[in-house]
Amino acid sequence: MTISRRNLLKVGVAAGAALSIPSVLRAQTSPTTSQTVRMVIDNLTVFDPVVTTADATQTHAHAIYDTLFGVDSAFAPHPQMVGQWGVSDDRKTYTFELRDGLMWHDGTPVTAADCVASIRRWAQVAPGGQVLMKRAKNISKKDEKTFAVELKEPLGLLLDILAFQGPFIMREKDASFAPTEQVTANIGSGPFKFNHDLARPGSSFTYDRNEKYVPRHEAPDGLAGGKIVKVDRVIWDNGLYGDKQTAIAALQAGEIDFLLSLPVDLLPVLESDPNVVLEVLDRTGSDMILRLNCLQPPFNNVKARQALLHLVDQEAMMRAAYGDSKYTRTVTSMFGNETPISNDENTGWFKKGGDPEKAKQLLKEAGYAGEKVVILQPTDWGEASNASQFLAATLQKIGINAELAPSDWGGLVARRANKGTIENGGWSMFITTEPEAILGTVISDNTLPMNGEKGWFGWPQNEEYEALRAKWADLETLQERKALGREMQKIWWDYVPTVLLGQNVSPCAHRKTLTGLVGVPGVVPMWNMQKTEA
């Protein structure tokens, strides 16, 4: 079906789209004074958001790239690069037209061909993209600014999929890379330009305001709305990430402006500093999880995975990781504590203090014979490093031959992609965190699929579970989603691809002179913030 420009607008309004039809949009407003913001966020080692889902890479990508749609603070999708969109009467053809003013940092215009290539590359690895491609008949360019997604059957969650952890749009030549091959050009169309001349791997990366970026007119809200840059430059300090005490001293001295991750025992120091603000940007918090390698012994045996589920003492684990209990709590649902589909199905394994004897019994039933278990330990992430050490001691107490493999987070990210045996550089388990808000999306969350080697690190595989997850895209009511969530969780805790270690909600710290920070789970947006004189 061909949709005319007139019908495109009509259908977009009928579908409830937030339309933006700019003819002449203003470029990025210049700050009145030269401003540089220095931030300690995470250890950025991989630049390509298709190659890895690491939070640092996502933050980098949101700075230099743009997205077709973005989610607001209530996780509703809104057009971002898209100006107008429409859907055919049979709900099988979506047509998208790019808004005016979109330019690559190299000065060339963003085209529909760039969008098509970016969607196709992203869809090879992203859970939401894989769902889209199963339904897609064709994704094609119509003209320089328009492309269409033709479906074999309706997909009501298409806009949500494109918005929530959807594709970052890259130049067509960059999007031609295999999804396992890292794009390092760092040329996007987003609100910041990556300064290649000032890049200092291991030390710092610099982002300059993109003076030619044209923001949307809407107020900023989550990852939606106008991405208005109010500073000239952001310096991402990698060097201080692994040394929190030095970073805190630098924050107090005004040498840096923002520190994302804080040791709980040092919070009182900052609470008493009149020049520093503690602020919780992600109010839903994150769940710390233990990801198991389901391809290699001993955790290719379900009994061995179940043993760890019964073994973990979440309260003790959270004390080891974060210290102060006022920022942590236990969690038993695979969907977290706070999402609408959180439930108590098949959670009888949970026991205060854990159950080491049950764990020993299950290990015996699994036939565990002393195989080495390698725990990837991120030494520059204090909380996960502490939790990894506590985990190793806990495993050793019940007779597991546990060994830590220390490296910085970048080294962990590289090694966790290895599907080989321990002897060939593989691994058994690693600790990470997942924002609770993302756990409630089901289709888009990277950790929730169980689609084997096509899936996220650990590669669990269960066809019955995947058949249930596939139904999610067609559900229309929360009641239906809650019911399906219970069915999924029953299988999840029988299979055990992941072990929950607890929930944490923690503040970041920044100078009082830095205001306007946007709160988004797992990401630190660089737009909207502004720096005033002390």
Coordinates of C-alpha atoms in Angstrom, one line a residue:
M1 CA 0.0 0.0 0.0
T2 CA 1.3 3.5 -0.9
I3 CA 0.7 6.2 1.7
S4 CA 0.6 9.7 0.4
R5 CA 2.2 12.6 2.3
R6 CA -1.3 13.9 3.1
N7 CA -2.4 10.5 4.3
L8 CA 0.8 10.0 6.2
L9 CA 0.0 13.0 8.3
K10 CA -3.6 12.0 8.8
V11 CA -2.7 8.4 9.8
G12 CA 0.0 9.7 12.1
V13 CA -2.5 11.8 14.0
A14 CA -5.0 9.0 14.1
A15 CA -2.4 6.7 15.5
G16 CA -1.6 9.1 18.3
A17 CA 1.9 10.0 17.0
A18 CA 3.6 13.0 18.5
L19 CA 4.3 14.8 15.1
S20 CA 6.9 17.4 14.4
I21 CA 6.7 19.1 11.0
P22 CA 9.5 21.6 11.0
S23 CA 10.3 23.7 8.0
V24 CA 13.0 25.8 9.5
L25 CA 14.3 24.7 12.9
R26 CA 16.8 26.6 14.9
A27 CA 20.3 25.2 15.4
Q28 CA 21.7 24.4 18.8
T29 CA 21.7 27.5 21.0
S30 CA 25.2 28.6 22.0
P31 CA 26.1 29.0 25.7
T32 CA 26.8 32.5 26.8
T33 CA 30.2 31.5 28.2
S34 CA 32.7 28.8 27.5
Q35 CA 31.9 25.8 29.6
T36 CA 33.5 22.5 30.1
V37 CA 32.0 19.7 32.2
R38 CA 34.2 16.9 33.6
M39 CA 32.5 13.7 34.3
V40 CA 33.6 10.3 35.8
I41 CA 30.9 7.9 34.6
D42 CA 32.3 4.5 33.7
N43 CA 35.2 2.8 32.0
L44 CA 34.5 3.4 28.3
T45 CA 36.4 0.9 26.1
V46 CA 34.0 -0.1 23.4
F47 CA 32.4 2.6 21.2
D48 CA 29.9 0.5 19.2
P49 CA 26.4 0.0 20.9
V50 CA 25.7 -2.9 18.6
V51 CA 28.8 -4.8 19.6
T52 CA 28.1 -4.5 23.4
T53 CA 25.3 -3.5 25.7
A54 CA 27.6 -2.0 28.3
D55 CA 26.1 1.1 30.0
A56 CA 29.3 3.2 29.2
T57 CA 28.9 2.4 25.5
Q58 CA 25.2 3.3 25.6
T59 CA 26.0 6.7 27.2
H60 CA 28.6 7.4 24.6
A61 CA 26.2 6.4 21.8
H62 CA 23.4 8.7 23.1
A63 CA 25.9 11.6 23.0
I64 CA 27.1 11.2 19.4
Y65 CA 24.3 9.3 17.6
D66 CA 20.6 9.9 17.4
T67 CA 17.6 7.5 17.4
L68 CA 14.5 7.3 15.4
F69 CA 12.3 7.3 18.5
G70 CA 13.0 7.9 22.2
V71 CA 11.2 7.0 25.4
D72 CA 10.1 9.6 27.9
S73 CA 10.4 9.2 31.7
A74 CA 7.2 7.1 31.7
F75 CA 8.8 4.8 29.0
A76 CA 6.3 5.9 26.3
P77 CA 7.8 6.2 22.7
H78 CA 8.1 9.6 20.9
P79 CA 9.5 10.5 17.6
Q80 CA 13.1 11.7 17.7
M81 CA 14.8 11.7 14.2
V82 CA 11.4 10.9 12.7
G83 CA 9.3 13.9 11.7
Q84 CA 6.2 12.2 10.4
W85 CA 5.1 8.6 10.4
G86 CA 2.0 6.6 9.4
V87 CA 0.6 3.1 9.4
S88 CA -1.6 1.5 6.8
D89 CA -5.2 0.4 7.5
D90 CA -4.2 -3.2 7.8
R91 CA -1.4 -2.2 10.4
K92 CA 1.2 -4.0 8.3
T93 CA 3.1 -1.1 6.7
Y94 CA 4.7 1.7 8.7
T95 CA 6.1 4.6 6.8
F96 CA 8.6 7.0 8.4
E97 CA 9.8 10.4 7.2
L98 CA 12.9 12.0 8.7
R99 CA 12.6 15.5 10.1
D100 CA 14.5 18.4 8.6
G101 CA 18.0 19.5 9.6
L102 CA 19.5 16.0 10.3
M103 CA 23.2 16.1 9.3
W104 CA 26.2 13.8 10.0
H105 CA 29.1 15.3 11.8
D106 CA 31.1 15.1 8.5
G107 CA 28.6 17.5 7.0
T108 CA 26.6 15.1 4.8
P109 CA 22.8 14.7 5.2
V110 CA 21.2 11.8 7.1
T111 CA 19.3 9.6 4.6
A112 CA 16.7 6.9 4.7
A113 CA 19.3 4.5 3.5
D114 CA 21.3 5.1 6.6
C115 CA 18.3 4.3 8.7
V116 CA 17.5 1.0 6.9
A117 CA 21.1 -0.2 7.2
S118 CA 21.3 0.7 10.9
I119 CA 18.0 -1.1 11.6
R120 CA 19.2 -4.2 9.8
R121 CA 22.5 -4.3 11.6
W122 CA 21.0 -3.7 15.1
A123 CA 18.3 -6.2 14.5
Q124 CA 20.8 -9.1 14.1
V125 CA 21.7 -9.0 17.8
A126 CA 19.1 -6.9 19.7
P127 CA 16.2 -8.9 21.2
G128 CA 13.6 -6.3 20.0
G129 CA 15.2 -6.3 16.6
Q130 CA 15.0 -10.0 16.3
V131 CA 11.3 -9.9 17.1
L132 CA 10.9 -7.2 14.4
M133 CA 12.8 -9.2 11.8
K134 CA 10.6 -12.3 12.4
R135 CA 7.6 -10.2 11.5
A136 CA 9.2 -8.1 8.8
K137 CA 8.5 -8.7 5.1
N138 CA 10.8 -5.9 4.0
I139 CA 12.5 -2.7 5.3
S140 CA 13.3 -0.4 2.4
K141 CA 14.1 3.2 1.4
K142 CA 11.3 5.0 -0.4
D143 CA 13.1 8.3 -1.1
E144 CA 16.0 10.2 0.5
K145 CA 14.1 11.0 3.6
T146 CA 11.5 8.2 3.8
F147 CA 11.6 4.5 4.5
A148 CA 9.1 1.8 5.2
V149 CA 8.8 -1.3 7.4
E150 CA 6.5 -3.8 5.8
L151 CA 5.3 -6.6 8.1
K152 CA 3.9 -10.1 7.4
E153 CA 1.6 -9.6 10.3
P154 CA 0.8 -6.6 12.6
L155 CA 3.3 -5.8 15.4
G156 CA 1.6 -3.4 17.8
L157 CA 4.9 -2.9 19.8
L158 CA 6.9 -1.7 16.8
L159 CA 7.3 1.9 18.0
D160 CA 8.2 0.6 21.5
I161 CA 10.8 -1.7 20.0
L162 CA 12.3 1.2 18.0
A163 CA 12.3 3.5 21.0
F164 CA 13.4 1.3 23.9
Q165 CA 17.0 0.2 23.3
G166 CA 16.3 0.6 19.6
P167 CA 18.8 1.3 16.9
F168 CA 21.3 4.2 17.0
I169 CA 21.4 5.5 13.5
M170 CA 24.8 5.3 11.8
R171 CA 26.0 6.2 8.4
E172 CA 25.2 3.5 5.9
K173 CA 28.9 2.7 5.4
D174 CA 29.4 2.2 9.1
A175 CA 26.2 0.1 9.4
S176 CA 27.5 -2.2 6.8
F177 CA 29.9 -3.7 9.4
A178 CA 29.1 -7.1 10.8
P179 CA 27.4 -6.7 14.2
T180 CA 30.5 -8.4 15.8
E181 CA 32.9 -5.9 14.1
Q182 CA 33.3 -2.7 16.0
V183 CA 32.6 0.7 14.3
T184 CA 35.2 3.1 15.6
A185 CA 34.6 6.1 13.3
N186 CA 32.5 7.7 16.0
I187 CA 30.7 10.0 13.5
G188 CA 27.0 10.4 14.3
S189 CA 24.3 13.0 13.9
G190 CA 23.7 13.6 17.6
P191 CA 24.0 16.6 19.9
F192 CA 27.8 16.0 20.6
K193 CA 30.8 15.4 18.3
F194 CA 33.5 13.0 19.4
N195 CA 36.8 14.8 19.5
H196 CA 39.2 12.4 17.9
D197 CA 42.2 14.6 18.3
L198 CA 41.7 14.8 22.1
A199 CA 41.0 11.1 22.6
R200 CA 43.2 9.6 25.2
P201 CA 42.3 5.9 25.6
G202 CA 42.6 4.8 29.3
S203 CA 42.7 8.5 30.3
S204 CA 39.9 10.6 28.9
F205 CA 37.6 11.2 25.9
T206 CA 36.3 14.6 24.8
Y207 CA 32.9 15.5 23.4
D208 CA 32.2 18.9 21.8
R209 CA 28.8 20.5 21.3
N210 CA 27.5 19.9 17.8
E211 CA 26.7 23.5 16.8
K212 CA 24.8 22.3 13.7
Y213 CA 22.5 19.9 15.6
V214 CA 18.8 20.8 15.4
P215 CA 16.9 19.7 18.5
R216 CA 13.3 19.0 18.6
H217 CA 10.9 21.6 19.9
E218 CA 9.5 19.5 22.8
A219 CA 10.9 19.8 26.3
P220 CA 13.4 17.2 27.2
D221 CA 11.9 14.2 29.0
G222 CA 13.9 11.0 29.5
L223 CA 15.4 10.1 26.2
A224 CA 12.7 12.0 24.3
G225 CA 12.1 15.6 23.5
G226 CA 14.6 18.3 22.6
K227 CA 18.3 17.4 23.2
I228 CA 19.5 20.9 23.9
V229 CA 23.2 21.2 24.7
K230 CA 24.0 24.0 27.2
V231 CA 27.7 23.4 27.6
D232 CA 30.6 23.6 25.1
R233 CA 32.5 20.5 26.0
V234 CA 32.2 17.3 28.1
I235 CA 35.4 15.5 29.2
W236 CA 34.8 11.9 30.1
D237 CA 37.5 11.0 32.6
N238 CA 38.3 7.3 32.4
G239 CA 41.4 7.5 34.5
L240 CA 39.6 8.2 37.7
Y241 CA 36.9 5.6 37.3
G242 CA 38.9 2.9 39.2
D243 CA 40.0 5.2 42.0
K244 CA 36.9 6.4 43.8
Q245 CA 38.7 8.1 46.7
T246 CA 40.8 10.2 44.3
A247 CA 37.7 10.9 42.3
I248 CA 35.8 12.1 45.4
A249 CA 38.7 14.3 46.3
A250 CA 38.7 15.7 42.8
L251 CA 35.0 16.4 43.0
Q252 CA 35.3 18.2 46.3
A253 CA 38.2 20.3 44.9
G254 CA 36.1 21.2 41.8
E255 CA 38.5 19.4 39.5
I256 CA 35.6 17.2 38.2
D257 CA 31.9 18.1 38.1
F258 CA 30.1 14.7 38.2
L259 CA 30.7 11.3 39.7
L260 CA 28.3 8.5 38.9
S261 CA 29.2 5.7 41.2
L262 CA 30.0 6.2 44.9
P263 CA 31.2 3.9 47.7
V264 CA 28.5 3.9 50.3
D265 CA 31.0 4.3 53.2
L266 CA 32.2 7.6 51.7
L267 CA 28.7 9.1 51.3
P268 CA 28.8 10.9 54.7
V269 CA 31.9 12.8 53.5
L270 CA 30.0 14.2 50.5
E271 CA 26.7 14.7 52.4
S272 CA 28.5 17.2 54.6
D273 CA 30.1 19.1 51.7
P274 CA 28.1 22.3 51.0
N275 CA 29.4 22.4 47.4
V276 CA 28.3 18.9 46.5
V277 CA 24.8 17.4 45.8
L278 CA 23.8 13.8 46.1
E279 CA 21.1 12.9 43.6
V280 CA 19.3 9.7 42.7
L281 CA 18.9 9.9 38.9
D282 CA 17.6 6.4 38.4
R283 CA 14.8 6.1 40.9
T284 CA 13.8 2.6 39.8
G285 CA 17.2 1.3 40.8
S286 CA 19.2 -1.6 39.4
D287 CA 19.3 -5.3 40.1
M288 CA 22.7 -6.9 40.6
I289 CA 22.7 -10.2 38.8
L290 CA 25.0 -13.2 38.4
R291 CA 25.1 -14.4 34.8
L292 CA 25.9 -18.0 34.3
N293 CA 27.6 -19.6 31.3
C294 CA 25.0 -22.2 30.1
L295 CA 27.3 -23.6 27.4
Q296 CA 30.2 -24.8 29.5
P297 CA 30.6 -27.2 32.5
P298 CA 29.5 -27.2 35.3
F299 CA 26.7 -24.8 34.6
N300 CA 25.5 -26.4 31.4
N301 CA 23.8 -28.7 33.9
V302 CA 20.6 -27.3 35.3
K303 CA 21.1 -28.8 38.7
A304 CA 24.4 -26.9 39.1
R305 CA 22.6 -23.6 38.2
Q306 CA 19.8 -24.4 40.6
A307 CA 22.4 -25.0 43.3
L308 CA 23.6 -21.3 43.0
L309 CA 20.0 -20.1 43.1
H310 CA 19.6 -21.7 46.6
L311 CA 23.1 -20.8 47.8
V312 CA 23.0 -17.0 47.5
D313 CA 22.4 -14.9 50.6
Q314 CA 21.2 -11.7 49.0
E315 CA 21.4 -9.6 52.2
A316 CA 25.0 -10.7 52.8
M317 CA 25.8 -10.1 49.1
M318 CA 24.4 -6.6 49.1
R319 CA 26.4 -5.8 52.3
A320 CA 29.6 -7.0 50.6
A321 CA 28.9 -4.9 47.5
Y322 CA 27.3 -1.7 48.8
G323 CA 27.6 -1.7 52.6
D324 CA 24.8 0.5 53.9
S325 CA 21.5 -1.5 53.8
K326 CA 19.3 1.6 53.4
Y327 CA 20.2 1.6 49.7
T328 CA 19.5 -2.1 49.0
R329 CA 16.8 -4.8 49.3
T330 CA 16.2 -8.4 48.3
V331 CA 14.5 -9.3 45.0
T332 CA 12.9 -12.6 43.8
S333 CA 11.1 -11.7 40.5
M334 CA 13.0 -11.9 37.2
F335 CA 11.2 -8.7 36.4
G336 CA 12.5 -6.9 39.5
N337 CA 10.6 -5.4 42.4
E338 CA 9.1 -2.3 40.9
T339 CA 7.9 -3.2 37.4
P340 CA 4.1 -3.8 36.7
I341 CA 4.8 -7.5 35.9
S342 CA 6.8 -8.3 38.9
N343 CA 5.4 -11.4 40.5
D344 CA 6.1 -14.3 43.0
E345 CA 5.7 -17.3 40.7
N346 CA 8.1 -20.1 41.4
T347 CA 10.1 -18.2 44.0
G348 CA 10.0 -20.8 46.8
W349 CA 13.8 -21.1 46.4
F350 CA 14.3 -17.9 48.2
K351 CA 15.4 -18.3 51.8
K352 CA 16.8 -15.6 54.1
G353 CA 20.5 -16.4 54.5
G354 CA 20.4 -18.9 51.6
D355 CA 20.4 -22.6 51.8
P356 CA 24.0 -24.1 51.5
E357 CA 22.9 -27.6 52.3
K358 CA 20.3 -27.6 49.5
A359 CA 23.0 -26.2 47.2
K360 CA 25.4 -29.0 48.1
Q361 CA 22.7 -31.6 47.4
L362 CA 22.0 -30.2 44.0
L363 CA 25.7 -30.0 43.1
K364 CA 26.0 -33.7 44.0
E365 CA 23.0 -34.5 41.8
A366 CA 24.6 -32.5 39.0
G367 CA 27.7 -34.7 39.2
Y368 CA 30.0 -31.8 40.0
A369 CA 33.6 -33.2 40.1
G370 CA 35.7 -30.2 41.0
E371 CA 35.8 -28.5 37.7
K372 CA 37.3 -25.0 37.8
V373 CA 34.7 -22.2 38.0
V374 CA 36.1 -18.9 36.7
I375 CA 34.4 -15.7 38.0
L376 CA 35.2 -12.6 35.9
Q377 CA 36.0 -9.8 38.4
P378 CA 35.9 -6.2 37.3
T379 CA 38.7 -4.6 39.5
D380 CA 37.8 -1.0 38.5
W381 CA 34.1 -1.4 39.6
G382 CA 34.3 -1.6 43.4
E383 CA 30.9 -2.9 44.2
A384 CA 31.0 -5.8 41.6
S385 CA 34.6 -6.5 42.6
N386 CA 33.7 -6.9 46.2
A387 CA 30.7 -9.0 45.4
S388 CA 32.8 -11.2 43.1
Q389 CA 35.3 -11.8 46.0
F390 CA 32.5 -12.6 48.4
L391 CA 30.9 -14.9 45.8
A392 CA 34.2 -16.8 45.3
A393 CA 34.5 -17.4 49.1
T394 CA 30.9 -18.5 49.3
L395 CA 31.3 -21.0 46.4
Q396 CA 34.5 -22.4 48.0
K397 CA 32.8 -23.1 51.3
I398 CA 30.5 -25.6 49.6
G399 CA 33.4 -27.3 47.7
I400 CA 33.3 -25.4 44.4
N401 CA 36.7 -24.9 42.8
A402 CA 36.2 -21.2 42.3
E403 CA 38.8 -18.8 40.9
L404 CA 38.7 -15.1 40.3
A405 CA 39.8 -13.7 36.9
P406 CA 40.6 -10.0 37.7
S407 CA 40.6 -7.4 34.9
D408 CA 39.2 -3.9 34.3
W409 CA 35.6 -3.7 33.1
G410 CA 36.8 -3.4 29.5
G411 CA 38.6 -6.6 29.8
L412 CA 35.6 -8.3 31.2
V413 CA 33.4 -7.0 28.4
A414 CA 35.8 -8.5 25.9
R415 CA 36.2 -11.9 27.6
R416 CA 32.5 -12.5 28.3
A417 CA 31.9 -12.8 24.5
N418 CA 34.2 -15.9 24.5
K419 CA 32.0 -19.0 24.2
G420 CA 35.0 -21.4 24.6
T421 CA 36.1 -23.6 27.5
I422 CA 37.9 -22.3 30.5
E423 CA 41.2 -23.6 29.0
N424 CA 40.5 -21.5 25.9
G425 CA 39.9 -18.3 27.6
G426 CA 36.2 -18.9 28.5
W427 CA 34.4 -18.2 31.8
S428 CA 31.8 -19.5 34.1
M429 CA 30.0 -16.5 35.6
F430 CA 30.2 -12.7 35.9
I431 CA 28.3 -10.1 37.9
T432 CA 26.6 -7.1 36.3
T433 CA 23.6 -4.9 36.9
E434 CA 20.4 -4.3 35.0
P435 CA 18.1 -1.3 35.5
E436 CA 14.7 -2.5 36.8
A437 CA 12.9 -0.3 34.3
I438 CA 14.4 -2.3 31.5
L439 CA 13.5 -5.6 33.0
G440 CA 9.8 -4.7 32.6
T441 CA 10.1 -4.3 28.8
V442 CA 10.6 -8.1 28.1
I443 CA 10.9 -7.6 24.3
S444 CA 13.8 -5.1 24.4
D445 CA 15.8 -6.3 27.5
N446 CA 19.0 -8.0 26.5
T447 CA 19.2 -10.3 29.5
L448 CA 15.7 -11.9 29.3
P449 CA 15.8 -13.9 26.1
M450 CA 16.7 -17.6 26.2
N451 CA 17.5 -18.0 22.5
G452 CA 20.8 -19.8 22.8
E453 CA 23.9 -18.6 20.9
K454 CA 21.9 -15.9 19.2
G455 CA 21.3 -14.3 22.6
W456 CA 23.1 -12.4 25.3
F457 CA 26.3 -13.6 27.1
G458 CA 25.6 -16.9 28.9
W459 CA 23.5 -18.1 26.0
P460 CA 20.6 -20.0 27.8
Q461 CA 18.2 -21.8 25.5
N462 CA 14.6 -22.8 26.1
E463 CA 12.1 -23.1 23.3
E464 CA 9.1 -23.2 25.6
Y465 CA 10.1 -20.0 27.2
E466 CA 10.9 -18.3 23.9
A467 CA 7.4 -19.3 22.5
L468 CA 5.9 -17.5 25.5
R469 CA 8.1 -14.4 25.1
A470 CA 7.2 -14.2 21.4
K471 CA 3.5 -13.7 22.4
W472 CA 4.4 -10.6 24.3
A473 CA 4.4 -8.4 21.2
D474 CA 0.7 -9.1 20.6
L475 CA -0.7 -8.5 24.1
E476 CA -2.7 -5.4 24.6
T477 CA -3.6 -5.2 28.3
L478 CA -1.5 -5.2 31.5
Q479 CA -3.6 -8.1 32.8
E480 CA -2.6 -10.2 29.9
R481 CA 1.1 -9.3 30.3
K482 CA 1.0 -10.1 34.0
A483 CA -0.5 -13.5 33.3
L484 CA 2.2 -14.2 30.6
G485 CA 4.9 -12.9 33.0
R486 CA 4.0 -15.5 35.6
E487 CA 4.2 -18.3 33.0
M488 CA 7.6 -17.0 31.8
Q489 CA 8.9 -16.7 35.4
K490 CA 7.9 -20.3 36.2
I491 CA 10.2 -21.6 33.4
W492 CA 12.9 -19.0 34.2
W493 CA 13.5 -20.2 37.8
D494 CA 13.4 -23.8 36.7
Y495 CA 16.1 -23.1 34.1
V496 CA 18.1 -20.5 36.1
P497 CA 20.1 -18.5 33.4
T498 CA 20.7 -15.8 36.0
V499 CA 20.9 -15.6 39.8
L500 CA 19.6 -12.4 41.5
L501 CA 21.9 -10.9 44.0
G502 CA 19.7 -8.0 45.2
Q503 CA 18.4 -4.5 44.3
N504 CA 20.2 -1.2 44.7
V505 CA 19.1 2.4 44.4
S506 CA 22.1 4.7 44.9
P507 CA 22.8 8.4 44.4
C508 CA 25.4 10.0 42.1
A509 CA 27.3 13.1 43.2
H510 CA 27.9 16.4 41.4
R511 CA 28.9 20.0 42.1
K512 CA 26.1 22.4 43.0
T513 CA 27.1 24.4 39.9
L514 CA 26.0 21.5 37.6
T515 CA 22.2 21.4 37.2
G516 CA 19.6 20.1 34.8
L517 CA 20.8 16.4 34.8
V518 CA 18.4 14.1 33.1
G519 CA 17.5 10.9 35.0
V520 CA 17.5 7.8 32.7
P521 CA 18.1 4.2 33.8
G522 CA 21.5 2.9 32.8
V523 CA 22.5 6.1 30.8
V524 CA 23.9 9.5 31.7
P525 CA 22.6 12.0 29.0
M526 CA 24.9 14.9 28.4
W527 CA 22.3 17.3 27.0
N528 CA 20.2 19.7 29.1
M529 CA 22.7 20.0 31.9
Q530 CA 24.2 23.4 32.5
K531 CA 27.1 24.7 34.5
T532 CA 26.9 28.0 36.4
E533 CA 29.6 30.0 38.1
A534 CA 30.5 29.0 41.6

